[in-house]
PDB file of C-alpha atoms and ligand atoms in Angstrom:
ATOM      1  CA  MET A  19     -12.234  10.580 113.116  1.00  0.00           C
ATOM      2  CA  LYS A  20     -10.325  13.060 114.472  1.00  0.00           C
ATOM      3  CA  ILE A  21      -8.292  16.018 113.010  1.00  0.00           C
ATOM      4  CA  LYS A  22      -4.714  14.242 114.009  1.00  0.00           C
ATOM      5  CA  ALA A  23      -5.691  10.622 111.749  1.00  0.00           C
ATOM      6  CA  LEU A  24      -7.398  13.077 109.122  1.00  0.00           C
ATOM      7  CA  LEU A  25      -4.531  14.913 108.186  1.00  0.00           C
ATOM      8  CA  THR A  26      -1.697  11.748 108.264  1.00  0.00           C
ATOM      9  CA  SER A  27      -4.090  10.076 105.987  1.00  0.00           C
ATOM     10  CA  ALA A  28      -4.387  13.266 104.170  1.00  0.00           C
ATOM     11  CA  THR A  29      -0.257  13.366 103.960  1.00  0.00           C
ATOM     12  CA  THR A  30       0.241  10.308 103.236  1.00  0.00           C
ATOM     13  CA  ARG A  31      -1.931  10.233 100.267  1.00  0.00           C
ATOM     14  CA  LEU A  32      -0.600  13.792  98.898  1.00  0.00           C
ATOM     15  CA  ASP A  33       2.544  12.675  98.671  1.00  0.00           C
ATOM     16  CA  SER A  34       4.729  15.924  98.175  1.00  0.00           C
ATOM     17  CA  ASN A  35       7.053  17.453 100.178  1.00  0.00           C
ATOM     18  CA  GLU A  36       4.414  19.776 101.300  1.00  0.00           C
ATOM     19  CA  ALA A  37       2.354  17.581 101.593  1.00  0.00           C
ATOM     20  CA  ALA A  38       1.957  17.778 105.483  1.00  0.00           C
ATOM     21  CA  LEU A  39       1.924  21.783 105.109  1.00  0.00           C
ATOM     22  CA  GLU A  40      -0.461  21.756 102.382  1.00  0.00           C
ATOM     23  CA  ALA A  41      -2.613  19.046 104.524  1.00  0.00           C
ATOM     24  CA  GLN A  42      -2.934  21.333 107.124  1.00  0.00           C
ATOM     25  CA  LEU A  43      -3.081  24.966 105.060  1.00  0.00           C
ATOM     26  CA  LEU A  44      -6.179  22.943 103.698  1.00  0.00           C
ATOM     27  CA  LEU A  45      -8.204  21.911 106.479  1.00  0.00           C
ATOM     28  CA  GLN A  46      -7.216  25.773 107.567  1.00  0.00           C
ATOM     29  CA  HIS A  47      -9.127  26.797 104.522  1.00  0.00           C
ATOM     30  CA  VAL A  48     -12.135  24.851 105.379  1.00  0.00           C
ATOM     31  CA  PHE A  49     -12.837  25.460 109.308  1.00  0.00           C
ATOM     32  CA  ASN A  50     -11.276  29.890 108.572  1.00  0.00           C
ATOM     33  CA  VAL A  51      -8.690  28.968 110.992  1.00  0.00           C
ATOM     34  CA  ASN A  52      -5.014  29.624 111.760  1.00  0.00           C
ATOM     35  CA  ARG A  53      -2.222  27.386 112.168  1.00  0.00           C
ATOM     36  CA  ALA A  54      -2.472  27.321 116.280  1.00  0.00           C
ATOM     37  CA  TRP A  55      -5.409  26.612 116.287  1.00  0.00           C
ATOM     38  CA  LEU A  56      -5.306  24.085 114.641  1.00  0.00           C
ATOM     39  CA  ILE A  57      -3.109  21.723 116.317  1.00  0.00           C
ATOM     40  CA  ALA A  58      -4.114  22.930 119.805  1.00  0.00           C
ATOM     41  CA  HIS A  59      -7.433  21.201 118.065  1.00  0.00           C
ATOM     42  CA  GLU A  60      -5.694  17.960 116.863  1.00  0.00           C
ATOM     43  CA  ASN A  61      -7.980  15.552 119.350  1.00  0.00           C
ATOM     44  CA  ASP A  62     -11.405  17.024 118.445  1.00  0.00           C
ATOM     45  CA  ALA A  63     -13.666  14.652 116.223  1.00  0.00           C
ATOM     46  CA  LEU A  64     -14.547  15.825 112.432  1.00  0.00           C
ATOM     47  CA  GLU A  65     -17.416  17.166 111.698  1.00  0.00           C
ATOM     48  CA  ALA A  66     -19.332  15.220 108.391  1.00  0.00           C
ATOM     49  CA  ASN A  67     -19.367  18.196 106.484  1.00  0.00           C
ATOM     50  CA  ILE A  68     -16.241  19.060 107.317  1.00  0.00           C
ATOM     51  CA  HIS A  69     -14.678  15.962 106.351  1.00  0.00           C
ATOM     52  CA  ALA A  70     -16.506  15.702 103.220  1.00  0.00           C
ATOM     53  CA  GLU A  71     -15.659  19.544 102.512  1.00  0.00           C
ATOM     54  CA  PHE A  72     -11.958  18.964 102.900  1.00  0.00           C
ATOM     55  CA  GLU A  73     -12.365  15.149 100.660  1.00  0.00           C
ATOM     56  CA  ALA A  74     -13.071  17.707  97.588  1.00  0.00           C
ATOM     57  CA  LEU A  75     -10.069  20.227  98.405  1.00  0.00           C
ATOM     58  CA  ILE A  76      -7.506  17.554  98.656  1.00  0.00           C
ATOM     59  CA  ASN A  77      -9.455  15.282  95.283  1.00  0.00           C
ATOM     60  CA  ARG A  78      -9.226  18.318  93.414  1.00  0.00           C
ATOM     61  CA  ARG A  79      -4.546  19.223  94.720  1.00  0.00           C
ATOM     62  CA  LEU A  80      -4.292  15.473  94.119  1.00  0.00           C
ATOM     63  CA  ASN A  81      -5.508  16.554  90.215  1.00  0.00           C
ATOM     64  CA  GLY A  82      -2.925  19.211  89.923  1.00  0.00           C
ATOM     65  CA  GLU A  83      -4.290  22.073  90.919  1.00  0.00           C
ATOM     66  CA  PRO A  84      -2.110  24.762  92.488  1.00  0.00           C
ATOM     67  CA  ILE A  85      -2.503  25.219  96.198  1.00  0.00           C
ATOM     68  CA  ALA A  86      -3.129  28.467  95.731  1.00  0.00           C
ATOM     69  CA  TYR A  87      -5.778  28.005  93.548  1.00  0.00           C
ATOM     70  CA  ILE A  88      -7.628  25.923  95.489  1.00  0.00           C
ATOM     71  CA  LEU A  89      -6.937  28.595  98.560  1.00  0.00           C
ATOM     72  CA  GLY A  90      -7.622  31.274  96.475  1.00  0.00           C
ATOM     73  CA  SER A  91      -5.079  33.626  98.287  1.00  0.00           C
ATOM     74  CA  ARG A  92      -1.573  33.695  98.205  1.00  0.00           C
ATOM     75  CA  GLU A  93       1.073  35.305 100.205  1.00  0.00           C
ATOM     76  CA  PHE A  94       4.352  37.907  98.682  1.00  0.00           C
ATOM     77  CA  TYR A  95       5.946  40.300  99.878  1.00  0.00           C
ATOM     78  CA  GLY A  96       3.867  39.660 103.260  1.00  0.00           C
ATOM     79  CA  LEU A  97       1.014  41.008 101.137  1.00  0.00           C
ATOM     80  CA  ASN A  98      -1.623  37.999 101.538  1.00  0.00           C
ATOM     81  CA  LEU A  99      -2.998  38.062  98.034  1.00  0.00           C
ATOM     82  CA  LYS A 100      -6.380  37.357  96.635  1.00  0.00           C
ATOM     83  CA  VAL A 101      -5.502  34.833  93.098  1.00  0.00           C
ATOM     84  CA  THR A 102      -7.723  33.567  90.847  1.00  0.00           C
ATOM     85  CA  ALA A 103      -7.149  30.958  87.859  1.00  0.00           C
ATOM     86  CA  ASP A 104      -7.072  34.036  85.551  1.00  0.00           C
ATOM     87  CA  THR A 105      -3.351  35.814  87.630  1.00  0.00           C
ATOM     88  CA  LEU A 106      -0.484  34.371  87.286  1.00  0.00           C
ATOM     89  CA  ILE A 107       0.104  33.174  91.155  1.00  0.00           C
ATOM     90  CA  PRO A 108       2.804  34.828  92.527  1.00  0.00           C
ATOM     91  CA  ARG A 109       6.314  33.841  93.099  1.00  0.00           C
ATOM     92  CA  PRO A 110       9.475  33.982  95.859  1.00  0.00           C
ATOM     93  CA  ASP A 111      11.549  34.415  92.990  1.00  0.00           C
ATOM     94  CA  THR A 112      10.077  37.733  91.541  1.00  0.00           C
ATOM     95  CA  GLU A 113      10.368  39.182  95.105  1.00  0.00           C
ATOM     96  CA  THR A 114      13.846  40.138  93.979  1.00  0.00           C
ATOM     97  CA  LEU A 115      12.296  41.612  91.128  1.00  0.00           C
ATOM     98  CA  VAL A 116      10.014  44.023  94.233  1.00  0.00           C
ATOM     99  CA  GLU A 117      13.464  44.104  96.258  1.00  0.00           C
ATOM    100  CA  ALA A 118      15.832  45.150  93.263  1.00  0.00           C
ATOM    101  CA  ALA A 119      13.276  48.432  92.548  1.00  0.00           C
ATOM    102  CA  LEU A 120      12.719  49.885  95.836  1.00  0.00           C
ATOM    103  CA  ALA A 121      16.875  50.138  95.571  1.00  0.00           C
ATOM    104  CA  LYS A 122      15.698  52.099  92.963  1.00  0.00           C
ATOM    105  CA  ILE A 123      12.837  54.455  94.163  1.00  0.00           C
ATOM    106  CA  SER A 124      13.940  56.738  96.896  1.00  0.00           C
ATOM    107  CA  PRO A 125      11.445  56.541  99.868  1.00  0.00           C
ATOM    108  CA  GLN A 126      11.716  60.487 100.569  1.00  0.00           C
ATOM    109  CA  GLU A 127      10.958  61.878  97.795  1.00  0.00           C
ATOM    110  CA  LYS A 128       8.139  61.897  94.995  1.00  0.00           C
ATOM    111  CA  SER A 129       8.026  59.122  91.700  1.00  0.00           C
ATOM    112  CA  GLN A 130       6.392  57.569  89.286  1.00  0.00           C
ATOM    113  CA  ILE A 131       6.763  53.821  88.825  1.00  0.00           C
ATOM    114  CA  LEU A 132       4.715  51.938  86.541  1.00  0.00           C
ATOM    115  CA  ASP A 133       4.429  47.457  86.218  1.00  0.00           C
ATOM    116  CA  LEU A 134       3.642  46.329  83.211  1.00  0.00           C
ATOM    117  CA  GLY A 135       1.132  43.370  83.448  1.00  0.00           C
ATOM    118  CA  THR A 136       0.546  43.477  87.003  1.00  0.00           C
ATOM    119  CA  GLY A 137      -2.096  39.467  87.585  1.00  0.00           C
ATOM    120  CA  THR A 138      -2.480  39.649  91.091  1.00  0.00           C
ATOM    121  CA  GLY A 139      -0.818  43.417  91.540  1.00  0.00           C
ATOM    122  CA  ALA A 140       2.458  41.952  93.705  1.00  0.00           C
ATOM    123  CA  ILE A 141       4.843  43.817  92.434  1.00  0.00           C
ATOM    124  CA  ALA A 142       2.737  46.937  92.756  1.00  0.00           C
ATOM    125  CA  LEU A 143       1.380  47.001  95.706  1.00  0.00           C
ATOM    126  CA  ALA A 144       4.522  44.945  97.267  1.00  0.00           C
ATOM    127  CA  ILE A 145       5.751  48.398  96.157  1.00  0.00           C
ATOM    128  CA  ALA A 146       3.355  51.728  96.597  1.00  0.00           C
ATOM    129  CA  LYS A 147       3.630  50.057 100.032  1.00  0.00           C
ATOM    130  CA  TYR A 148       6.974  50.058 100.725  1.00  0.00           C
ATOM    131  CA  ARG A 149       7.427  53.401  99.424  1.00  0.00           C
ATOM    132  CA  PRO A 150       3.949  55.799  99.731  1.00  0.00           C
ATOM    133  CA  LEU A 151       5.326  58.879  97.939  1.00  0.00           C
ATOM    134  CA  ALA A 152       5.128  56.720  94.932  1.00  0.00           C
ATOM    135  CA  GLN A 153       1.993  56.829  92.773  1.00  0.00           C
ATOM    136  CA  VAL A 154       2.214  53.592  91.068  1.00  0.00           C
ATOM    137  CA  THR A 155       0.006  52.910  87.996  1.00  0.00           C
ATOM    138  CA  ALA A 156      -0.818  48.989  87.362  1.00  0.00           C
ATOM    139  CA  VAL A 157      -1.653  48.012  83.457  1.00  0.00           C
ATOM    140  CA  ASP A 158      -2.730  44.691  82.926  1.00  0.00           C
ATOM    141  CA  ALA A 159      -4.067  43.505  79.433  1.00  0.00           C
ATOM    142  CA  SER A 160      -7.019  41.211  80.834  1.00  0.00           C
ATOM    143  CA  GLU A 161      -9.987  42.555  82.662  1.00  0.00           C
ATOM    144  CA  SER A 162     -10.368  39.987  84.798  1.00  0.00           C
ATOM    145  CA  ALA A 163      -7.089  39.912  86.920  1.00  0.00           C
ATOM    146  CA  LEU A 164      -7.010  43.271  86.299  1.00  0.00           C
ATOM    147  CA  LYS A 165     -10.461  42.998  88.965  1.00  0.00           C
ATOM    148  CA  THR A 166      -8.451  41.089  91.084  1.00  0.00           C
ATOM    149  CA  ALA A 167      -6.013  43.257  91.057  1.00  0.00           C
ATOM    150  CA  GLN A 168      -8.381  46.139  92.396  1.00  0.00           C
ATOM    151  CA  GLU A 169      -9.667  43.598  95.369  1.00  0.00           C
ATOM    152  CA  ASN A 170      -6.009  43.094  96.402  1.00  0.00           C
ATOM    153  CA  ALA A 171      -5.448  47.076  96.580  1.00  0.00           C
ATOM    154  CA  GLN A 172      -8.551  47.347  98.572  1.00  0.00           C
ATOM    155  CA  ASN A 173      -8.482  44.818 101.005  1.00  0.00           C
ATOM    156  CA  LEU A 174      -4.448  45.824 101.638  1.00  0.00           C
ATOM    157  CA  GLN A 175      -5.775  50.064 102.219  1.00  0.00           C
ATOM    158  CA  ILE A 176      -2.971  50.585  99.345  1.00  0.00           C
ATOM    159  CA  ALA A 177      -4.526  53.724  98.308  1.00  0.00           C
ATOM    160  CA  ASN A 178      -1.046  55.338  95.894  1.00  0.00           C
ATOM    161  CA  VAL A 179      -1.611  52.916  93.661  1.00  0.00           C
ATOM    162  CA  GLN A 180      -3.869  53.172  90.343  1.00  0.00           C
ATOM    163  CA  PHE A 181      -4.898  50.545  87.682  1.00  0.00           C
ATOM    164  CA  ILE A 182      -5.283  50.403  83.888  1.00  0.00           C
ATOM    165  CA  LEU A 183      -6.385  48.294  81.244  1.00  0.00           C
ATOM    166  CA  SER A 184      -4.054  48.497  78.523  1.00  0.00           C
ATOM    167  CA  ASN A 185      -1.617  45.492  76.923  1.00  0.00           C
ATOM    168  CA  TRP A 186       1.723  46.992  77.718  1.00  0.00           C
ATOM    169  CA  PHE A 187       2.347  50.118  76.803  1.00  0.00           C
ATOM    170  CA  ASP A 188      -1.034  50.949  74.905  1.00  0.00           C
ATOM    171  CA  ALA A 189      -3.243  53.015  76.940  1.00  0.00           C
ATOM    172  CA  LEU A 190      -0.424  54.905  78.647  1.00  0.00           C
ATOM    173  CA  LYS A 191      -0.132  57.808  75.698  1.00  0.00           C
ATOM    174  CA  ASN A 192       2.672  59.790  76.121  1.00  0.00           C
ATOM    175  CA  GLN A 193       3.238  58.949  80.077  1.00  0.00           C
ATOM    176  CA  ARG A 194       6.495  59.232  81.478  1.00  0.00           C
ATOM    177  CA  PHE A 195       7.925  57.066  84.753  1.00  0.00           C
ATOM    178  CA  ASP A 196      10.687  57.113  87.126  1.00  0.00           C
ATOM    179  CA  VAL A 197      11.121  53.249  87.258  1.00  0.00           C
ATOM    180  CA  ILE A 198       9.429  50.222  85.260  1.00  0.00           C
ATOM    181  CA  VAL A 199       9.248  46.657  86.478  1.00  0.00           C
ATOM    182  CA  SER A 200       7.269  43.831  85.161  1.00  0.00           C
ATOM    183  CA  ASN A 201       7.244  40.155  84.989  1.00  0.00           C
ATOM    184  CA  PRO A 202       6.503  39.568  82.219  1.00  0.00           C
ATOM    185  CA  PRO A 203       5.256  36.020  79.945  1.00  0.00           C
ATOM    186  CA  TYR A 204       8.486  34.877  79.042  1.00  0.00           C
ATOM    187  CA  ILE A 205       8.811  31.069  78.710  1.00  0.00           C
ATOM    188  CA  GLU A 206       9.497  29.539  75.147  1.00  0.00           C
ATOM    189  CA  ALA A 207       6.577  28.062  73.727  1.00  0.00           C
ATOM    190  CA  ASN A 208       7.057  24.818  73.002  1.00  0.00           C
ATOM    191  CA  ASP A 209       8.960  24.693  76.779  1.00  0.00           C
ATOM    192  CA  ALA A 210       7.512  21.284  77.819  1.00  0.00           C
ATOM    193  CA  HIS A 211       7.266  23.018  81.476  1.00  0.00           C
ATOM    194  CA  LEU A 212       3.970  24.348  80.521  1.00  0.00           C
ATOM    195  CA  LYS A 213       2.348  20.723  80.374  1.00  0.00           C
ATOM    196  CA  GLN A 214       3.396  20.868  83.842  1.00  0.00           C
ATOM    197  CA  GLY A 215       2.446  21.277  87.614  1.00  0.00           C
ATOM    198  CA  ASP A 216       1.382  24.202  88.996  1.00  0.00           C
ATOM    199  CA  LEU A 217       1.630  25.847  85.192  1.00  0.00           C
ATOM    200  CA  ARG A 218      -0.531  23.623  83.860  1.00  0.00           C
ATOM    201  CA  PHE A 219      -3.074  25.919  85.134  1.00  0.00           C
ATOM    202  CA  GLU A 220      -2.150  29.197  84.957  1.00  0.00           C
ATOM    203  CA  PRO A 221      -3.062  31.923  82.524  1.00  0.00           C
ATOM    204  CA  ILE A 222      -0.701  30.569  79.306  1.00  0.00           C
ATOM    205  CA  SER A 223      -0.521  34.465  78.719  1.00  0.00           C
ATOM    206  CA  ALA A 224       1.423  35.211  82.024  1.00  0.00           C
ATOM    207  CA  LEU A 225       3.894  32.326  81.132  1.00  0.00           C
ATOM    208  CA  ALA A 226       4.443  31.803  77.502  1.00  0.00           C
ATOM    209  CA  SER A 227       6.254  34.646  74.931  1.00  0.00           C
ATOM    210  CA  GLY A 228       6.885  33.026  71.249  1.00  0.00           C
ATOM    211  CA  MET A 229       9.502  31.634  70.611  1.00  0.00           C
ATOM    212  CA  ASP A 230      12.546  31.787  72.370  1.00  0.00           C
ATOM    213  CA  GLY A 231      10.082  33.140  74.588  1.00  0.00           C
ATOM    214  CA  LEU A 232      10.918  36.695  74.417  1.00  0.00           C
ATOM    215  CA  ASP A 233       8.158  38.751  72.130  1.00  0.00           C
ATOM    216  CA  ASP A 234       6.611  40.695  74.965  1.00  0.00           C
ATOM    217  CA  ILE A 235      10.442  41.634  77.149  1.00  0.00           C
ATOM    218  CA  ARG A 236      11.524  42.790  73.319  1.00  0.00           C
ATOM    219  CA  ALA A 237       7.945  44.419  73.264  1.00  0.00           C
ATOM    220  CA  ILE A 238       9.242  46.344  76.022  1.00  0.00           C
ATOM    221  CA  ILE A 239      12.642  47.324  75.712  1.00  0.00           C
ATOM    222  CA  ALA A 240      11.370  48.672  72.490  1.00  0.00           C
ATOM    223  CA  GLN A 241       8.450  51.073  73.856  1.00  0.00           C
ATOM    224  CA  ALA A 242      10.817  51.227  77.260  1.00  0.00           C
ATOM    225  CA  PRO A 243      11.969  54.645  75.922  1.00  0.00           C
ATOM    226  CA  GLN A 244       9.364  57.030  75.343  1.00  0.00           C
ATOM    227  CA  HIS A 245       7.779  56.214  78.691  1.00  0.00           C
ATOM    228  CA  LEU A 246      10.942  56.916  81.211  1.00  0.00           C
ATOM    229  CA  ASN A 247      11.779  59.704  82.288  1.00  0.00           C
ATOM    230  CA  PRO A 248      15.711  60.786  81.683  1.00  0.00           C
ATOM    231  CA  ARG A 249      17.798  58.278  83.751  1.00  0.00           C
ATOM    232  CA  GLY A 250      14.748  56.240  84.261  1.00  0.00           C
ATOM    233  CA  TRP A 251      15.655  52.272  84.679  1.00  0.00           C
ATOM    234  CA  LEU A 252      13.810  49.345  83.123  1.00  0.00           C
ATOM    235  CA  LEU A 253      14.137  46.467  85.729  1.00  0.00           C
ATOM    236  CA  LEU A 254      13.432  42.894  84.668  1.00  0.00           C
ATOM    237  CA  GLU A 255      12.324  39.090  85.335  1.00  0.00           C
ATOM    238  CA  HIS A 256      12.949  36.492  82.729  1.00  0.00           C
ATOM    239  CA  GLY A 257      13.852  32.596  82.462  1.00  0.00           C
ATOM    240  CA  TYR A 258      17.222  31.401  83.312  1.00  0.00           C
ATOM    241  CA  ASN A 259      19.027  31.359  80.745  1.00  0.00           C
ATOM    242  CA  GLN A 260      17.612  34.903  78.830  1.00  0.00           C
ATOM    243  CA  ALA A 261      20.288  37.158  81.084  1.00  0.00           C
ATOM    244  CA  ASN A 262      22.142  38.104  78.273  1.00  0.00           C
ATOM    245  CA  LYS A 263      19.527  38.441  75.867  1.00  0.00           C
ATOM    246  CA  VAL A 264      18.199  40.841  78.036  1.00  0.00           C
ATOM    247  CA  ALA A 265      21.095  43.136  78.564  1.00  0.00           C
ATOM    248  CA  ASP A 266      22.112  43.116  75.212  1.00  0.00           C
ATOM    249  CA  LEU A 267      17.955  43.525  74.576  1.00  0.00           C
ATOM    250  CA  LEU A 268      18.886  46.880  76.385  1.00  0.00           C
ATOM    251  CA  LYS A 269      21.819  47.935  75.093  1.00  0.00           C
ATOM    252  CA  LEU A 270      20.737  48.171  72.054  1.00  0.00           C
ATOM    253  CA  ALA A 271      18.233  49.771  73.059  1.00  0.00           C
ATOM    254  CA  GLY A 272      20.197  53.148  74.511  1.00  0.00           C
ATOM    255  CA  PHE A 273      19.959  51.607  78.033  1.00  0.00           C
ATOM    256  CA  SER A 274      23.437  51.601  79.780  1.00  0.00           C
ATOM    257  CA  GLU A 275      24.791  50.724  82.840  1.00  0.00           C
ATOM    258  CA  THR A 276      23.104  46.940  82.712  1.00  0.00           C
ATOM    259  CA  ASP A 277      22.836  44.542  85.503  1.00  0.00           C
ATOM    260  CA  HIS A 278      21.439  40.970  86.559  1.00  0.00           C
ATOM    261  CA  VAL A 279      20.047  40.838  90.396  1.00  0.00           C
ATOM    262  CA  LYS A 280      20.752  36.476  91.567  1.00  0.00           C
ATOM    263  CA  ASP A 281      16.765  34.955  92.503  1.00  0.00           C
ATOM    264  CA  LEU A 282      17.012  32.723  95.498  1.00  0.00           C
ATOM    265  CA  ALA A 283      18.677  29.754  93.245  1.00  0.00           C
ATOM    266  CA  GLY A 284      21.517  32.084  92.780  1.00  0.00           C
ATOM    267  CA  ILE A 285      20.217  31.772  89.353  1.00  0.00           C
ATOM    268  CA  ASN A 286      20.661  35.919  87.730  1.00  0.00           C
ATOM    269  CA  ARG A 287      16.682  36.660  86.797  1.00  0.00           C
ATOM    270  CA  VAL A 288      16.226  39.967  87.329  1.00  0.00           C
ATOM    271  CA  THR A 289      17.861  42.127  84.923  1.00  0.00           C
ATOM    272  CA  LEU A 290      18.088  46.776  84.413  1.00  0.00           C
ATOM    273  CA  GLY A 291      19.729  49.136  83.089  1.00  0.00           C
ATOM    274  CA  GLN A 292      18.644  53.314  83.515  1.00  0.00           C
ATOM    275  CA  LEU A 293      18.144  54.899  80.222  1.00  0.00           C
ATOM    276  CA  ASN A 294      20.876  57.675  78.923  1.00  0.00           C
TER     277      ASN A 294
HETATM  278  N1  LIG B  25       8.663  32.326  86.594  1.00  0.00           N
HETATM  279  C1  LIG B  25       7.676  31.624  85.580  1.00  0.00           C
HETATM  280  C2  LIG B  25       7.907  29.526  86.132  1.00  0.00           C
HETATM  281  O1  LIG B  25       8.638  29.869  85.364  1.00  0.00           O
HETATM  282  C3  LIG B  25       7.306  32.048  85.171  1.00  0.00           C
HETATM  283  C4  LIG B  25       6.761  33.485  84.599  1.00  0.00           C
HETATM  284  C5  LIG B  25       7.143  34.131  83.640  1.00  0.00           C
HETATM  285  O2  LIG B  25       6.885  34.161  82.754  1.00  0.00           O
HETATM  286  N2  LIG B  25       6.992  35.036  84.106  1.00  0.00           N
HETATM  287  O3  LIG B  25       7.329  28.952  87.228  1.00  0.00           O
END
């Protein structure tokens, strides 16, 4: 069988909007080549071992496993990140949070930044890369997630991030920051989406947070003022229907100047507040 025919049949079997792209990505992964190579070689005949390896990956995908976990990587804000089953898969929506945070961090001044629940390190590494003068601290309660984040920092040669094992602020003592960012778990515990698509395979501790999804956001907002410098900013990603509740929680905790930022779908996805 030729490469082209294999991709066509795999695309039919995967049967989704992204099927053609996913089939290509999976075959690139088996060959360890880029897309241009695949296209240039589409009339090559396949070796049996390659075919078998590819079949195994297609079957994992047909079983629902997220493409990012099968490939072991995901691009986020121009960074190629290793992802594992112990880390949330970085999403384009979270690039909105990075943009909003970068807008609050001067490129010309030293600043202290904190990323709570860093997972793959996506947010911390994007900020550290685009604000080289910033000192970024990234915490996670999962040792294996932290290990992956550290590996990503090393692979990307980003040195202005330090990683700390910590449940939210617990291990940070009296340290204070100029900007705190987080994409915490925020899905309602009984939300049916948790049993659908990629979410079935992702760590539940990174997704769900109590009956209204706000348990962790409440905990973060309550503790943030003790860890922010005067006029410091807290920026939180949250669910599609949580923007007003998060703004109210911020105001109750002494934040003013609350604002919302929309994601790519036009939904308020990030809420931020400045400490008085
Ligand atoms: N944005 C993710 C989703 O709704 C959830 C990630 C999170 O809870 N932080 O699929």
